[in-house]
Amino acid sequence: MFKKMISLLLVLLLLLPAASAMAELKRGSRGQEVKTLQEMLIELGFLNDKADGIFGKKTEAAVKALQKYWGVNTTGRLDDDDLMALYDLYFLATGVMEGDGLDEEELREIYPAYCSWEGKDEWGGVYCFRHQEECQVSGQLMPENAPKKLEELLTGRVCALWERDIFAMYEEWEDSLPEEDRHIAREQRALFETALKEYKPGLEKMLWIEAQGIDLCFDLHGAEAQPLEEEASGA
Ligand SMILES: [Zn+2]
C-alpha cells in the first residue's frame, strides 16, 4: 500500500503540472499517462488486463464502462476533466489521499451543514461537515453500473469511515453525560455493535451504517448545528 502510494504520488507530481497541456487519451495513445490510467482502471475493476501503456481495444472498452458508470456519453476517450474525475474516484475509493485535498473552508462550502437528508444539494441532501468524507465517498457510488470491485472498495471505505466516527460519537456522548447516566451511551453502543455484526460487507451494510451514523450525528450535533448559511443570515 505504502509503495503504491509513493509511486502514485510520483506519477501525480509528473502528471499534474502538465495536465492542462495534456491531450485527450484515446485509442492509439501511448505512454506513462496511459499506463497510469490503466492502473487506475484495473484497481477500480473496469479493466481486467495488464497496464502496458498502450491504449488499445480493452482499454477503450474499460473507458466506455467507466463512462457508462458516470452516466455520460460512451466515447471511449478521456479529456483532462475526465481524468481529474477519475483521480477523484480513485482516491476516494482507495483512500490513498486520505486527509489530504481540500482545505477546511473549501469543504465547508461543499458540505456546509449537518447530518440530514432534507437540505439542498443536487440530490436533495445536506451533508454534515464532520462527516463529509463518508458522504464524499458514498456519493461516488452508482451501484447500477459499478464493477464489483469498485462497489466493494467504496462500500468498504464508507463502512470503515462511519464505524470510526460512530464509535467516536458514542465516546463523545458518554463523556458528555453525568456519571450516573453514562451507562445509557454504553448500552446504545453495545446495541450498535451487536447489530453491526449481523451485516456482511456490501451495499446493504453501507446503507444501514450510514443511516446509523446520520441519526447519531444529528442527535448529538443537530442542536449546535446551524442550517445552511444563507438561511441563517436571513433569519
Ligand atoms: Zn454528521
XYZ file of N, CA and C and ligand atoms in Angstrom:
706
model
N 0.834 -1.209 0.000
C 0.000 0.000 0.000
C 0.865 1.253 0.000
N 1.867 1.230 0.881
C 2.737 2.399 1.006
C 3.509 2.617 -0.291
N 3.989 1.522 -0.833
C 4.754 1.615 -2.067
C 3.871 2.168 -3.187
N 2.656 1.650 -3.217
C 1.719 2.097 -4.242
C 1.457 3.596 -4.123
N 1.320 4.022 -2.856
C 1.035 5.432 -2.618
C 2.185 6.288 -3.133
N 3.400 5.856 -2.831
C 4.571 6.617 -3.277
C 4.596 6.695 -4.795
N 4.414 5.545 -5.438
C 4.520 5.562 -6.895
C 3.409 6.417 -7.501
N 2.251 6.359 -6.861
C 1.146 7.158 -7.381
C 1.405 8.638 -7.204
N 1.964 8.996 -6.060
C 2.248 10.407 -5.817
C 3.301 10.904 -6.802
N 4.267 10.043 -7.081
C 5.286 10.428 -8.057
C 4.655 10.663 -9.420
N 3.799 9.758 -9.781
C 3.113 9.892 -11.063
C 2.318 11.193 -11.101
N 1.666 11.473 -9.972
C 0.875 12.702 -9.904
C 1.758 13.924 -10.076
N 2.892 13.904 -9.393
C 3.809 15.037 -9.496
C 4.236 15.229 -10.945
N 4.439 14.108 -11.610
C 4.853 14.181 -13.014
C 3.713 14.690 -13.894
N 2.523 14.215 -13.560
C 1.392 14.484 -14.461
C 0.769 15.854 -14.269
N 0.620 16.229 -12.999
C -0.219 17.389 -12.737
C 0.260 18.683 -13.388
N 1.575 18.983 -13.322
C 1.988 20.241 -13.949
C 1.678 20.259 -15.439
N 1.693 19.082 -16.038
C 1.477 19.022 -17.484
C 0.002 18.828 -17.820
N -0.814 18.686 -16.782
C -2.205 18.271 -17.010
C -2.946 19.200 -17.972
N -2.733 20.501 -17.801
C -3.508 21.426 -18.617
C -3.117 21.336 -20.092
N -1.886 20.900 -20.319
C -1.427 20.835 -21.708
C -1.664 19.448 -22.314
N -2.205 18.563 -21.475
C -2.305 17.190 -21.907
C -3.443 16.994 -22.912
N -3.141 16.270 -23.956
C -4.184 15.979 -24.937
C -5.085 14.883 -24.397
N -6.202 14.665 -25.042
C -7.085 13.617 -24.537
C -6.473 12.251 -24.810
N -6.859 11.303 -23.976
C -6.371 9.946 -24.150
C -7.410 9.150 -24.917
N -6.957 8.487 -25.937
C -7.879 7.707 -26.762
C -7.148 6.545 -27.407
N -7.886 5.746 -28.130
C -7.320 4.587 -28.839
C -6.068 5.026 -29.591
N -4.958 4.318 -29.360
C -3.713 4.664 -30.039
C -2.765 5.490 -29.190
N -3.292 6.135 -28.109
C -2.412 6.876 -27.210
C -1.426 5.908 -26.552
N -0.244 6.449 -26.240
C 0.763 5.622 -25.589
C 1.485 6.429 -24.524
N 2.075 5.711 -23.591
C 2.958 6.374 -22.642
C 2.541 6.218 -21.198
N 3.252 6.987 -20.344
C 3.061 6.877 -18.893
C 1.634 7.230 -18.467
N 1.046 8.260 -19.104
C -0.324 8.631 -18.708
C -1.290 7.485 -18.961
N -1.102 6.825 -20.098
C -1.973 5.688 -20.416
C -1.771 4.583 -19.394
N -0.505 4.368 -19.013
C -0.216 3.327 -18.034
C -0.890 3.643 -16.699
N -0.777 4.896 -16.283
C -1.429 5.306 -15.023
C -2.938 5.131 -15.125
N -3.476 5.551 -16.262
C -4.917 5.370 -16.496
C -5.293 3.900 -16.359
N -4.528 3.036 -17.006
C -4.826 1.603 -16.954
C -4.730 1.066 -15.529
N -3.711 1.539 -14.793
C -3.563 1.063 -13.411
C -4.785 1.427 -12.572
N -5.276 2.640 -12.793
C -6.469 3.039 -12.034
C -7.685 2.223 -12.461
N -7.847 2.032 -13.765
C -8.991 1.267 -14.261
C -8.951 -0.173 -13.755
N -7.745 -0.734 -13.665
C -7.594 -2.101 -13.147
C -7.972 -2.134 -11.671
N -7.403 -1.201 -10.925
C -7.642 -1.155 -9.472
C -9.125 -0.997 -9.146
N -9.845 -0.257 -9.989
C -11.264 0.013 -9.717
C -12.188 -1.048 -10.332
N -11.615 -1.984 -11.088
C -12.401 -3.092 -11.606
C -13.005 -2.874 -12.987
N -12.598 -1.803 -13.661
C -13.128 -1.567 -15.008
C -12.332 -2.328 -16.080
N -11.070 -2.596 -15.773
C -10.182 -3.229 -16.755
C -9.566 -4.479 -16.150
N -9.631 -5.559 -16.930
C -9.019 -6.799 -16.475
C -7.908 -7.135 -17.454
N -6.747 -6.556 -17.223
C -5.644 -6.691 -18.173
C -4.373 -6.195 -17.507
N -3.271 -6.178 -18.234
C -2.034 -5.597 -17.702
C -1.942 -4.149 -18.157
N -1.301 -3.335 -17.308
C -1.082 -1.937 -17.676
C 0.192 -1.867 -18.517
N 0.007 -1.723 -19.823
C 1.186 -1.722 -20.700
C 1.460 -0.357 -21.327
N 0.622 0.616 -21.018
C 0.885 1.954 -21.557
C 0.416 2.131 -23.000
N -0.278 1.145 -23.511
C -0.808 1.264 -24.879
C -2.336 1.236 -24.825
N -2.947 2.290 -25.311
C -4.405 2.430 -25.271
C -5.009 1.630 -26.424
N -5.371 0.374 -26.138
C -5.931 -0.493 -27.189
C -7.415 -0.720 -26.989
N -7.866 -1.809 -27.609
C -9.280 -2.153 -27.603
C -9.831 -2.362 -26.185
N -9.064 -3.087 -25.351
C -9.539 -3.394 -23.998
C -9.613 -2.138 -23.143
N -8.616 -1.272 -23.292
C -8.628 -0.024 -22.521
C -9.807 0.832 -22.957
N -10.056 0.839 -24.245
C -11.193 1.608 -24.759
C -12.510 1.083 -24.180
N -12.632 -0.229 -24.137
C -13.854 -0.823 -23.563
C -13.978 -0.458 -22.087
N -12.848 -0.443 -21.388
C -12.851 -0.096 -19.959
C -13.254 1.362 -19.764
N -12.751 2.234 -20.626
C -13.108 3.653 -20.540
C -14.607 3.828 -20.803
N -15.121 3.074 -21.750
C -16.564 3.149 -22.017
C -17.374 2.658 -20.819
N -16.872 1.617 -20.166
C -17.561 1.124 -18.957
C -17.543 2.192 -17.867
N -16.429 2.892 -17.762
C -16.321 3.987 -16.791
C -17.312 5.098 -17.129
N -17.410 5.409 -18.410
C -18.332 6.468 -18.833
C -19.791 6.058 -18.604
N -20.054 4.785 -18.804
C -21.402 4.289 -18.522
C -21.696 4.421 -17.036
N -20.685 4.098 -16.234
C -20.815 4.229 -14.779
C -21.136 5.681 -14.398
N -20.453 6.599 -15.063
C -20.679 8.024 -14.789
C -21.997 8.524 -15.390
N -22.552 7.779 -16.306
C -23.770 8.219 -16.981
C -23.519 9.291 -18.022
N -22.338 9.254 -18.635
C -22.035 10.219 -19.703
C -21.887 9.475 -21.030
N -21.734 10.226 -22.094
C -21.586 9.607 -23.413
C -20.405 8.642 -23.449
N -20.627 7.468 -24.006
C -19.546 6.485 -24.053
C -18.732 6.668 -25.316
N -17.818 7.645 -25.246
C -16.985 7.970 -26.405
C -15.731 7.117 -26.459
N -15.327 6.569 -25.312
C -14.071 5.819 -25.259
C -12.849 6.709 -25.199
N -13.051 8.026 -25.080
C -11.936 8.981 -24.969
C -12.074 9.746 -23.657
N -10.923 10.148 -23.098
C -10.949 10.894 -21.841
C -10.180 12.202 -21.998
N -10.822 13.313 -21.648
C -10.078 14.578 -21.648
C -9.577 14.873 -20.230
N -8.972 16.045 -20.053
C -8.362 16.382 -18.750
C -9.376 16.329 -17.612
N -10.560 16.885 -17.852
C -11.579 16.904 -16.793
C -11.992 15.483 -16.402
N -12.127 14.637 -17.426
C -12.473 13.239 -17.146
C -11.393 12.588 -16.294
N -10.138 12.895 -16.642
C -9.039 12.286 -15.893
C -9.025 12.762 -14.441
N -9.299 14.047 -14.245
C -9.349 14.552 -12.877
C -10.484 13.872 -12.101
N -11.604 13.671 -12.779
C -12.732 12.990 -12.120
C -12.355 11.550 -11.770
N -11.573 10.943 -12.657
C -11.129 9.571 -12.384
C -10.161 9.542 -11.194
N -9.263 10.539 -11.137
C -8.384 10.632 -9.962
C -9.196 10.749 -8.687
N -10.222 11.601 -8.716
C -11.082 11.762 -7.534
C -11.686 10.429 -7.117
N -12.266 9.755 -8.099
C -12.892 8.464 -7.821
C -11.867 7.496 -7.246
N -10.693 7.484 -7.850
C -9.631 6.570 -7.415
C -9.219 6.863 -5.975
N -8.997 8.136 -5.688
C -8.535 8.491 -4.342
C -9.614 8.207 -3.300
N -10.851 8.497 -3.636
C -11.926 8.261 -2.679
C -12.151 6.766 -2.463
N -12.028 6.005 -3.542
C -12.271 4.568 -3.433
C -11.142 3.851 -2.703
N -9.925 4.325 -2.873
C -8.787 3.620 -2.281
C -8.316 4.259 -0.988
N -8.704 5.507 -0.762
C -8.267 6.175 0.461
C -6.810 6.581 0.435
N -6.195 6.542 -0.750
C -4.768 6.853 -0.859
C -4.465 8.264 -0.359
N -5.345 9.193 -0.638
C -5.071 10.587 -0.294
C -5.789 11.023 0.983
N -6.182 10.055 1.785
C -6.961 10.349 2.979
C -6.363 11.519 3.764
N -7.208 12.400 4.183
C -6.748 13.523 4.988
C -6.101 14.625 4.168
N -6.037 14.440 2.879
C -5.406 15.442 2.032
C -6.491 16.132 1.214
N -6.099 17.011 0.351
C -7.094 17.552 -0.563
C -7.562 18.941 -0.176
N -8.858 19.099 -0.175
C -9.448 20.417 0.049
C -9.152 20.935 1.456
N -9.031 22.251 1.595
C -8.875 22.774 2.946
C -10.254 22.943 3.586
N -10.239 23.268 4.855
C -11.461 23.267 5.636
C -12.525 24.198 5.050
N -12.066 25.356 4.595
C -13.018 26.333 4.081
C -13.716 25.822 2.813
N -12.913 25.205 1.946
C -13.489 24.656 0.710
C -14.496 23.553 1.037
N -14.127 22.735 2.023
C -15.027 21.654 2.415
C -16.347 22.194 2.948
N -16.241 23.247 3.737
C -17.446 23.837 4.325
C -18.405 24.348 3.245
N -17.817 24.815 2.157
C -18.665 25.308 1.072
C -19.453 24.176 0.425
N -18.788 23.031 0.329
C -19.442 21.909 -0.335
C -20.372 21.167 0.621
N -19.926 21.019 1.853
C -20.692 20.247 2.841
C -20.964 21.131 4.047
N -21.896 22.041 3.914
C -21.985 23.124 4.873
C -22.704 22.826 6.174
N -23.548 21.843 6.231
C -24.458 21.820 7.363
C -24.222 20.643 8.297
N -25.204 19.850 8.498
C -25.139 18.774 9.466
C -25.736 17.534 8.839
N -25.687 16.435 9.563
C -26.234 15.192 9.033
C -27.749 15.280 8.897
N -28.187 15.361 7.703
C -29.616 15.434 7.440
C -29.781 15.197 5.948
N -30.919 14.713 5.574
C -31.156 14.492 4.141
C -32.220 15.439 3.619
N -32.468 16.494 4.341
C -33.552 17.368 3.933
C -33.108 18.684 3.349
N -31.854 18.815 3.132
C -31.342 20.111 2.691
C -31.326 20.244 1.191
N -30.273 20.789 0.693
C -30.277 21.117 -0.716
C -28.910 20.990 -1.370
N -28.635 19.819 -1.856
C -27.599 19.749 -2.862
C -28.293 19.146 -4.077
N -27.525 18.787 -5.091
C -28.214 18.378 -6.318
C -29.043 17.098 -6.151
N -28.732 16.328 -5.080
C -29.554 15.143 -4.850
C -30.595 15.395 -3.770
N -30.715 16.653 -3.352
C -31.714 16.946 -2.333
C -31.251 16.634 -0.925
N -29.941 16.526 -0.712
C -29.451 16.244 0.640
C -28.502 17.313 1.138
N -28.483 17.507 2.442
C -27.470 18.363 3.050
C -26.531 17.461 3.831
N -25.268 17.623 3.571
C -24.320 16.754 4.252
C -23.701 17.446 5.444
N -23.352 16.633 6.360
C -22.693 17.080 7.576
C -21.226 17.390 7.301
N -20.760 18.485 7.827
C -19.365 18.820 7.617
C -18.441 17.827 8.304
N -18.817 17.451 9.543
C -17.980 16.494 10.264
C -17.819 15.195 9.500
N -18.865 14.828 8.806
C -18.863 13.524 8.159
C -18.842 13.645 6.648
N -18.233 14.691 6.191
C -18.209 14.921 4.746
C -17.453 13.822 4.006
N -16.457 13.231 4.644
C -15.668 12.233 3.927
C -16.527 11.020 3.560
N -17.309 10.557 4.527
C -18.221 9.448 4.255
C -19.152 9.793 3.093
N -19.688 11.018 3.154
C -20.647 11.419 2.126
C -19.988 11.567 0.764
N -18.739 12.066 0.786
C -17.999 12.185 -0.466
C -17.779 10.815 -1.096
N -17.386 9.860 -0.271
C -17.101 8.523 -0.801
C -18.395 7.856 -1.257
N -19.434 7.899 -0.425
C -20.665 7.201 -0.829
C -21.320 7.905 -2.014
N -21.072 9.225 -2.150
C -21.598 9.961 -3.295
C -21.011 9.498 -4.621
N -19.884 8.781 -4.553
C -19.255 8.273 -5.775
C -19.892 6.972 -6.255
N -20.679 6.375 -5.387
C -21.167 5.033 -5.735
C -22.470 5.074 -6.517
N -22.389 4.607 -7.745
C -23.594 4.417 -8.545
C -23.717 2.913 -8.778
N -24.421 2.250 -7.871
C -24.370 0.783 -7.814
C -24.754 0.103 -9.126
N -25.649 0.718 -9.879
C -26.140 0.059 -11.083
C -25.032 -0.364 -12.044
N -24.121 0.564 -12.302
C -23.088 0.283 -13.291
C -21.691 0.139 -12.690
N -21.635 -0.091 -11.390
C -20.330 -0.216 -10.750
C -19.780 -1.626 -10.921
N -18.515 -1.739 -11.325
C -17.897 -3.069 -11.283
C -17.881 -3.552 -9.828
N -17.961 -4.854 -9.650
C -17.984 -5.439 -8.303
C -16.855 -4.867 -7.430
N -15.692 -4.799 -8.039
C -14.506 -4.373 -7.284
C -14.668 -2.947 -6.754
N -15.177 -2.069 -7.626
C -15.373 -0.677 -7.212
C -16.430 -0.594 -6.118
N -17.504 -1.358 -6.284
C -18.544 -1.343 -5.254
C -17.978 -1.804 -3.919
N -17.147 -2.837 -3.950
C -16.539 -3.334 -2.712
C -15.632 -2.285 -2.090
N -14.844 -1.635 -2.939
C -13.927 -0.605 -2.425
C -14.707 0.528 -1.759
N -15.705 1.026 -2.475
C -16.434 2.199 -1.972
C -17.278 1.855 -0.736
N -18.014 0.753 -0.804
C -18.849 0.414 0.356
C -17.964 0.083 1.561
N -16.860 -0.584 1.308
C -15.933 -0.916 2.394
C -15.360 0.323 3.061
N -14.998 1.306 2.265
C -14.437 2.535 2.835
C -15.494 3.323 3.598
N -16.693 3.422 3.023
C -17.748 4.163 3.719
C -18.024 3.514 5.077
N -18.115 2.184 5.091
C -18.385 1.480 6.349
C -17.261 1.719 7.351
N -16.030 1.636 6.906
C -14.902 1.827 7.828
C -14.894 3.250 8.389
N -15.175 4.218 7.538
C -15.182 5.616 7.986
C -16.305 5.864 8.989
N -17.496 5.341 8.663
C -18.616 5.536 9.592
C -18.377 4.824 10.905
N -17.830 3.605 10.813
C -17.547 2.859 12.034
C -16.639 3.670 12.954
N -15.583 4.188 12.389
C -14.642 5.008 13.149
C -15.375 6.189 13.801
N -16.193 6.882 13.027
C -16.838 8.092 13.537
C -17.980 7.777 14.501
N -18.673 6.674 14.248
C -19.771 6.316 15.144
C -19.216 5.967 16.530
N -18.150 5.208 16.570
C -17.557 4.894 17.871
C -17.041 6.152 18.556
N -16.483 7.052 17.783
C -16.023 8.321 18.358
C -17.200 9.108 18.922
N -18.333 9.058 18.223
C -19.512 9.792 18.704
C -20.073 9.177 19.981
N -20.058 7.825 20.048
C -20.525 7.197 21.283
C -19.650 7.601 22.457
N -18.353 7.673 22.217
C -17.416 8.076 23.264
C -17.702 9.514 23.705
N -17.898 10.351 22.704
C -18.191 11.762 22.959
C -19.488 11.906 23.772
N -20.478 11.113 23.374
C -21.773 11.140 24.057
C -21.608 10.725 25.526
N -20.886 9.608 25.697
C -20.674 9.091 27.051
C -19.990 10.148 27.924
N -18.969 10.784 27.370
C -18.229 11.805 28.131
C -19.110 12.991 28.504
N -20.113 13.244 27.669
C -20.931 14.436 27.900
C -21.992 14.198 28.985
N -22.192 12.932 29.351
C -23.252 12.606 30.317
C -22.723 12.619 31.745
N -23.595 12.916 32.706
C -23.190 12.762 34.101
C -22.912 11.289 34.404
N -22.033 11.074 35.324
C -21.571 9.721 35.669
C -22.707 8.698 35.709
N -23.790 9.054 36.376
C -24.855 8.059 36.600
C -25.632 7.718 35.329
N -25.494 8.548 34.285
C -26.224 8.270 33.032
C -25.354 7.644 31.937
N -24.083 7.517 32.216
C -23.180 7.063 31.157
C -23.490 5.668 30.631
N -24.116 4.875 31.460
C -24.474 3.519 31.032
C -25.408 3.569 29.814
N -26.183 4.641 29.692
C -27.108 4.751 28.548
C -26.318 4.737 27.239
N -25.293 5.547 27.180
C -24.463 5.603 25.974
C -23.767 4.268 25.739
N -23.298 3.660 26.819
C -22.610 2.368 26.672
C -23.565 1.292 26.171
N -24.797 1.328 26.640
C -25.775 0.324 26.202
C -26.127 0.512 24.723
N -26.310 1.758 24.339
C -26.618 2.038 22.931
C -25.466 1.592 22.029
N -24.276 1.860 22.493
C -23.096 1.461 21.744
C -23.034 -0.057 21.600
N -23.367 -0.762 22.664
C -23.359 -2.229 22.622
C -24.407 -2.747 21.637
N -25.561 -2.083 21.610
C -26.603 -2.470 20.656
C -26.122 -2.291 19.222
N -25.462 -1.134 19.009
C -24.915 -0.868 17.683
C -23.909 -1.935 17.291
N -23.029 -2.270 18.213
C -22.000 -3.277 17.920
C -22.608 -4.629 17.577
N -23.642 -5.001 18.305
C -24.303 -6.278 18.042
C -24.948 -6.272 16.655
N -25.656 -5.189 16.351
C -26.321 -5.107 15.043
C -25.295 -5.092 13.907
N -24.190 -4.428 14.165
C -23.125 -4.320 13.153
C -22.627 -5.694 12.716
N -22.564 -6.604 13.670
C -22.058 -7.959 13.373
C -23.000 -8.735 12.463
N -24.251 -8.311 12.377
C -25.230 -9.003 11.544
C -24.954 -8.810 10.052
N -24.221 -7.759 9.734
C -24.079 -7.390 8.329
C -22.797 -7.910 7.707
N -22.952 -8.450 6.508
C -21.782 -8.762 5.690
C -21.391 -7.495 4.949
N -20.104 -7.387 4.573
C -19.710 -6.200 3.809
C -20.564 -6.068 2.555
N -20.871 -4.849 2.189
C -21.637 -4.649 0.965
C -22.549 -3.449 1.061
N -23.356 -3.312 0.024
C -24.214 -2.136 -0.108
C -25.218 -2.012 1.043
N -25.801 -3.150 1.424
C -26.818 -3.124 2.471
C -26.221 -2.619 3.782
N -25.040 -3.123 4.090
C -24.352 -2.684 5.307
C -24.041 -1.187 5.230
N -23.613 -0.754 4.051
C -23.275 0.651 3.889
C -24.484 1.546 4.143
N -25.620 1.169 3.565
C -26.827 1.986 3.733
C -27.275 1.991 5.196
N -27.142 0.849 5.832
C -27.541 0.752 7.233
C -26.633 1.610 8.121
N -25.341 1.453 7.932
C -24.402 2.151 8.817
C -24.482 3.659 8.574
N -24.753 4.031 7.342
C -24.890 5.448 7.019
C -26.086 6.041 7.765
N -27.192 5.308 7.772
C -28.381 5.768 8.499
C -28.093 5.867 9.997
N -27.356 4.878 10.530
C -26.991 4.911 11.953
C -26.151 6.149 12.267
N -25.171 6.379 11.409
C -24.252 7.498 11.634
C -24.969 8.832 11.554
N -25.832 8.955 10.571
C -26.549 10.217 10.388
C -27.478 10.477 11.568
N -28.189 9.444 11.989
C -29.073 9.596 13.160
C -28.289 10.039 14.385
N -27.193 9.341 14.619
C -26.413 9.624 15.819
C -25.818 11.025 15.750
N -25.299 11.361 14.585
C -24.710 12.684 14.409
C -25.751 13.762 14.644
N -26.924 13.521 14.087
C -27.956 14.548 14.223
C -28.420 14.655 15.673
N -28.533 13.509 16.354
C -28.898 13.550 17.779
C -27.868 14.316 18.597
N -26.601 14.070 18.280
C -25.548 14.682 19.102
C -25.250 16.123 18.702
N -25.274 16.377 17.404
C -24.805 17.674 16.917
C -25.894 18.535 16.303
N -27.072 17.951 16.164
C -28.140 18.671 15.479
C -28.459 20.012 16.116
N -28.431 20.033 17.451
C -28.815 21.252 18.159
C -27.792 22.367 17.952
N -26.518 21.986 17.944
C -25.481 23.012 17.800
C -25.291 23.412 16.336
N -25.709 22.517 15.430
C -25.506 22.800 14.013
C -26.478 23.875 13.532
N -25.999 24.659 12.633
C -26.856 25.685 12.050
C -27.321 25.214 10.680
N -28.494 25.644 10.274
C -28.902 25.359 8.902
C -27.935 26.038 7.928
N -28.136 25.816 6.671
C -27.290 26.439 5.653
C -27.131 27.925 5.909
N -25.937 28.437 5.604
C -25.618 29.822 5.953
C -26.620 30.836 5.400
N -27.040 30.625 4.154
C -27.955 31.602 3.566
C -29.258 31.714 4.356
N -29.684 30.544 4.897
C -30.892 30.553 5.711
C -30.627 31.258 7.041
N -29.437 30.967 7.585
C -29.091 31.523 8.893
C -29.011 33.046 8.825
N -28.416 33.568 7.729
C -28.250 35.025 7.636
C -29.592 35.708 7.386
N -30.525 34.981 6.765
C -31.837 35.546 6.521
C -32.700 35.597 7.779
N -32.311 34.777 8.775
C -33.148 34.695 9.986
C -32.915 35.872 10.938
Zn -22.568 14.104 10.695
